[in-house]
Amino acid sequence: MPMTTHQLDPVNVAIAIASIVFGPTLAGIIGPYAVIIISATVGAAWALGRRDPAAGLSAAWYFLRLNTTAAIVTVSLTKLVGMWLGLVDPSWLLAPVALVIGCVGDDWPAVGKWIVAAAGRMFERRAGGGTP
């Protein structure tokens, strides 16, 4: 019997499971988004633990907001990271990218400031800058 290799990353598993319920055509769409939503939900659960209980925002709204954000931006971010890493098929990155989006939670402004500061330092080094 010939040995076959199976792709066991979460996206391929979700597609296989979704194909049983929805058929192979829809499974290619539903499977990756199921992985995104599940991963973002797990990340949001971690982020929820950091929130101030007196914030006044319901947990349901918090999860909905983070899951919607993940559903909108995960595919694009995954493609960007895949290009940066030189990957031919970056689909296996959907789960970790969505998990990070959920884990960051309400701290995106701080992450944005950190990215801008890091980019500024990088450009300053490339330009040979420093203080005269």
PDB file of C-alpha atoms in Angstrom:
ATOM      1  CA  MET A   1       0.000   0.000   0.000  1.00  0.00           C
ATOM      2  CA  PRO A   2       1.536   3.368  -0.989  1.00  0.00           C
ATOM      3  CA  MET A   3       2.088   5.838   1.794  1.00  0.00           C
ATOM      4  CA  THR A   4       0.171   9.066   1.370  1.00  0.00           C
ATOM      5  CA  THR A   5       0.823  12.286   3.167  1.00  0.00           C
ATOM      6  CA  HIS A   6      -2.077  14.138   4.678  1.00  0.00           C
ATOM      7  CA  GLN A   7      -2.178  17.800   5.459  1.00  0.00           C
ATOM      8  CA  LEU A   8      -3.104  18.016   9.118  1.00  0.00           C
ATOM      9  CA  ASP A   9      -2.962  21.754   9.575  1.00  0.00           C
ATOM     10  CA  PRO A  10      -6.171  23.213  11.043  1.00  0.00           C
ATOM     11  CA  VAL A  11      -7.361  24.700   7.747  1.00  0.00           C
ATOM     12  CA  ASN A  12      -7.204  21.418   5.830  1.00  0.00           C
ATOM     13  CA  VAL A  13      -8.875  19.566   8.704  1.00  0.00           C
ATOM     14  CA  ALA A  14     -11.677  22.156   8.828  1.00  0.00           C
ATOM     15  CA  ILE A  15     -12.135  21.904   5.057  1.00  0.00           C
ATOM     16  CA  ALA A  16     -12.360  18.102   5.288  1.00  0.00           C
ATOM     17  CA  ILE A  17     -14.949  18.292   8.063  1.00  0.00           C
ATOM     18  CA  ALA A  18     -16.925  21.055   6.331  1.00  0.00           C
ATOM     19  CA  SER A  19     -16.982  19.078   3.078  1.00  0.00           C
ATOM     20  CA  ILE A  20     -18.984  16.363   4.821  1.00  0.00           C
ATOM     21  CA  VAL A  21     -21.678  18.841   5.830  1.00  0.00           C
ATOM     22  CA  PHE A  22     -21.557  21.487   3.084  1.00  0.00           C
ATOM     23  CA  GLY A  23     -19.920  19.713   0.139  1.00  0.00           C
ATOM     24  CA  PRO A  24     -16.482  20.353  -1.337  1.00  0.00           C
ATOM     25  CA  THR A  25     -17.348  23.646  -3.057  1.00  0.00           C
ATOM     26  CA  LEU A  26     -18.516  25.497   0.052  1.00  0.00           C
ATOM     27  CA  ALA A  27     -16.044  23.704   2.326  1.00  0.00           C
ATOM     28  CA  GLY A  28     -13.149  25.590   0.705  1.00  0.00           C
ATOM     29  CA  ILE A  29     -14.707  28.833   1.958  1.00  0.00           C
ATOM     30  CA  ILE A  30     -16.368  27.760   5.209  1.00  0.00           C
ATOM     31  CA  GLY A  31     -13.416  25.712   6.512  1.00  0.00           C
ATOM     32  CA  PRO A  32     -10.833  28.534   6.573  1.00  0.00           C
ATOM     33  CA  TYR A  33     -13.291  30.994   8.094  1.00  0.00           C
ATOM     34  CA  ALA A  34     -14.258  28.442  10.757  1.00  0.00           C
ATOM     35  CA  VAL A  35     -10.568  28.211  11.679  1.00  0.00           C
ATOM     36  CA  ILE A  36     -10.313  32.009  11.775  1.00  0.00           C
ATOM     37  CA  ILE A  37     -13.343  32.374  14.058  1.00  0.00           C
ATOM     38  CA  ILE A  38     -12.295  29.538  16.389  1.00  0.00           C
ATOM     39  CA  SER A  39      -8.728  30.859  16.656  1.00  0.00           C
ATOM     40  CA  ALA A  40      -9.848  34.450  17.208  1.00  0.00           C
ATOM     41  CA  THR A  41     -12.299  33.278  19.873  1.00  0.00           C
ATOM     42  CA  VAL A  42      -9.540  31.451  21.750  1.00  0.00           C
ATOM     43  CA  GLY A  43      -7.328  34.538  21.502  1.00  0.00           C
ATOM     44  CA  ALA A  44     -10.170  36.783  22.644  1.00  0.00           C
ATOM     45  CA  ALA A  45     -10.711  34.534  25.658  1.00  0.00           C
ATOM     46  CA  TRP A  46      -7.091  35.175  26.672  1.00  0.00           C
ATOM     47  CA  ALA A  47      -7.494  38.898  26.073  1.00  0.00           C
ATOM     48  CA  LEU A  48     -10.742  38.975  28.037  1.00  0.00           C
ATOM     49  CA  GLY A  49      -8.793  37.911  31.113  1.00  0.00           C
ATOM     50  CA  ARG A  50      -6.730  41.131  30.882  1.00  0.00           C
ATOM     51  CA  ARG A  51      -9.751  43.426  30.670  1.00  0.00           C
ATOM     52  CA  ASP A  52     -10.943  45.556  33.516  1.00  0.00           C
ATOM     53  CA  PRO A  53     -14.159  43.945  34.810  1.00  0.00           C
ATOM     54  CA  ALA A  54     -15.619  47.410  35.296  1.00  0.00           C
ATOM     55  CA  ALA A  55     -15.118  48.300  31.617  1.00  0.00           C
ATOM     56  CA  GLY A  56     -18.846  48.064  31.028  1.00  0.00           C
ATOM     57  CA  LEU A  57     -18.481  46.203  27.727  1.00  0.00           C
ATOM     58  CA  SER A  58     -20.228  42.844  27.651  1.00  0.00           C
ATOM     59  CA  ALA A  59     -18.172  39.764  26.931  1.00  0.00           C
ATOM     60  CA  ALA A  60     -20.478  38.860  24.029  1.00  0.00           C
ATOM     61  CA  TRP A  61     -19.885  42.230  22.352  1.00  0.00           C
ATOM     62  CA  TYR A  62     -16.135  41.892  23.004  1.00  0.00           C
ATOM     63  CA  PHE A  63     -16.002  38.475  21.306  1.00  0.00           C
ATOM     64  CA  LEU A  64     -18.182  39.644  18.424  1.00  0.00           C
ATOM     65  CA  ARG A  65     -15.979  42.684  17.842  1.00  0.00           C
ATOM     66  CA  LEU A  66     -12.719  40.697  17.880  1.00  0.00           C
ATOM     67  CA  ASN A  67     -14.106  37.852  15.766  1.00  0.00           C
ATOM     68  CA  THR A  68     -15.436  40.283  13.177  1.00  0.00           C
ATOM     69  CA  THR A  69     -12.092  42.067  13.056  1.00  0.00           C
ATOM     70  CA  ALA A  70     -10.312  38.735  12.625  1.00  0.00           C
ATOM     71  CA  ALA A  71     -12.728  37.636   9.884  1.00  0.00           C
ATOM     72  CA  ILE A  72     -12.070  40.857   7.979  1.00  0.00           C
ATOM     73  CA  VAL A  73      -8.284  41.192   8.263  1.00  0.00           C
ATOM     74  CA  THR A  74      -6.833  37.702   8.841  1.00  0.00           C
ATOM     75  CA  VAL A  75      -6.704  36.612   5.201  1.00  0.00           C
ATOM     76  CA  SER A  76      -4.926  39.803   4.087  1.00  0.00           C
ATOM     77  CA  LEU A  77      -2.468  39.702   6.982  1.00  0.00           C
ATOM     78  CA  THR A  78      -1.788  36.030   6.316  1.00  0.00           C
ATOM     79  CA  LYS A  79      -0.995  36.769   2.676  1.00  0.00           C
ATOM     80  CA  LEU A  80       1.343  39.614   3.682  1.00  0.00           C
ATOM     81  CA  VAL A  81       3.156  37.449   6.228  1.00  0.00           C
ATOM     82  CA  GLY A  82       3.326  34.615   3.699  1.00  0.00           C
ATOM     83  CA  MET A  83       4.908  36.909   1.092  1.00  0.00           C
ATOM     84  CA  TRP A  84       7.352  38.235   3.692  1.00  0.00           C
ATOM     85  CA  LEU A  85       8.336  34.658   4.633  1.00  0.00           C
ATOM     86  CA  GLY A  86       8.374  33.532   0.985  1.00  0.00           C
ATOM     87  CA  LEU A  87       5.688  30.892   1.439  1.00  0.00           C
ATOM     88  CA  VAL A  88       3.918  29.400  -1.553  1.00  0.00           C
ATOM     89  CA  ASP A  89       0.797  28.479   0.448  1.00  0.00           C
ATOM     90  CA  PRO A  90       0.406  30.557   3.613  1.00  0.00           C
ATOM     91  CA  SER A  91      -3.034  29.134   4.480  1.00  0.00           C
ATOM     92  CA  TRP A  92      -1.631  27.279   7.502  1.00  0.00           C
ATOM     93  CA  LEU A  93      -0.922  30.736   8.998  1.00  0.00           C
ATOM     94  CA  LEU A  94      -4.637  31.585   9.221  1.00  0.00           C
ATOM     95  CA  ALA A  95      -4.977  30.040  12.685  1.00  0.00           C
ATOM     96  CA  PRO A  96      -1.939  31.704  14.301  1.00  0.00           C
ATOM     97  CA  VAL A  97      -2.688  35.104  12.751  1.00  0.00           C
ATOM     98  CA  ALA A  98      -6.319  35.000  13.919  1.00  0.00           C
ATOM     99  CA  LEU A  99      -5.161  33.839  17.362  1.00  0.00           C
ATOM    100  CA  VAL A 100      -2.818  36.834  17.621  1.00  0.00           C
ATOM    101  CA  ILE A 101      -5.575  39.207  16.501  1.00  0.00           C
ATOM    102  CA  GLY A 102      -7.818  37.869  19.248  1.00  0.00           C
ATOM    103  CA  CYS A 103      -5.041  37.830  21.865  1.00  0.00           C
ATOM    104  CA  VAL A 104      -4.149  41.462  21.277  1.00  0.00           C
ATOM    105  CA  GLY A 105      -7.738  42.383  22.089  1.00  0.00           C
ATOM    106  CA  ASP A 106      -8.095  46.048  22.995  1.00  0.00           C
ATOM    107  CA  ASP A 107      -4.347  46.655  22.927  1.00  0.00           C
ATOM    108  CA  TRP A 108      -4.181  47.405  19.178  1.00  0.00           C
ATOM    109  CA  PRO A 109      -3.415  51.131  19.678  1.00  0.00           C
ATOM    110  CA  ALA A 110      -0.351  50.192  21.759  1.00  0.00           C
ATOM    111  CA  VAL A 111       0.718  47.627  19.134  1.00  0.00           C
ATOM    112  CA  GLY A 112       0.300  50.264  16.409  1.00  0.00           C
ATOM    113  CA  LYS A 113       2.485  52.720  18.319  1.00  0.00           C
ATOM    114  CA  TRP A 114       5.122  50.030  18.807  1.00  0.00           C
ATOM    115  CA  ILE A 115       5.103  49.178  15.061  1.00  0.00           C
ATOM    116  CA  VAL A 116       5.419  52.848  14.067  1.00  0.00           C
ATOM    117  CA  ALA A 117       8.304  53.352  16.538  1.00  0.00           C
ATOM    118  CA  ALA A 118      10.081  50.199  15.332  1.00  0.00           C
ATOM    119  CA  ALA A 119       9.650  51.211  11.682  1.00  0.00           C
ATOM    120  CA  GLY A 120      11.000  54.680  12.498  1.00  0.00           C
ATOM    121  CA  ARG A 121      14.100  53.183  14.142  1.00  0.00           C
ATOM    122  CA  MET A 122      14.624  50.883  11.156  1.00  0.00           C
ATOM    123  CA  PHE A 123      14.377  53.736   8.645  1.00  0.00           C
ATOM    124  CA  GLU A 124      16.675  55.860  10.772  1.00  0.00           C
ATOM    125  CA  ARG A 125      19.333  53.102  10.795  1.00  0.00           C
ATOM    126  CA  ARG A 126      19.021  52.544   7.037  1.00  0.00           C
ATOM    127  CA  ALA A 127      19.399  56.247   6.395  1.00  0.00           C
ATOM    128  CA  GLY A 128      22.553  56.196   8.492  1.00  0.00           C
ATOM    129  CA  GLY A 129      20.921  58.612  10.823  1.00  0.00           C
ATOM    130  CA  GLY A 130      21.751  59.208  14.329  1.00  0.00           C
ATOM    131  CA  THR A 131      21.975  62.396  16.179  1.00  0.00           C
ATOM    132  CA  PRO A 132      24.820  64.628  14.947  1.00  0.00           C
TER     133      PRO A 132
END
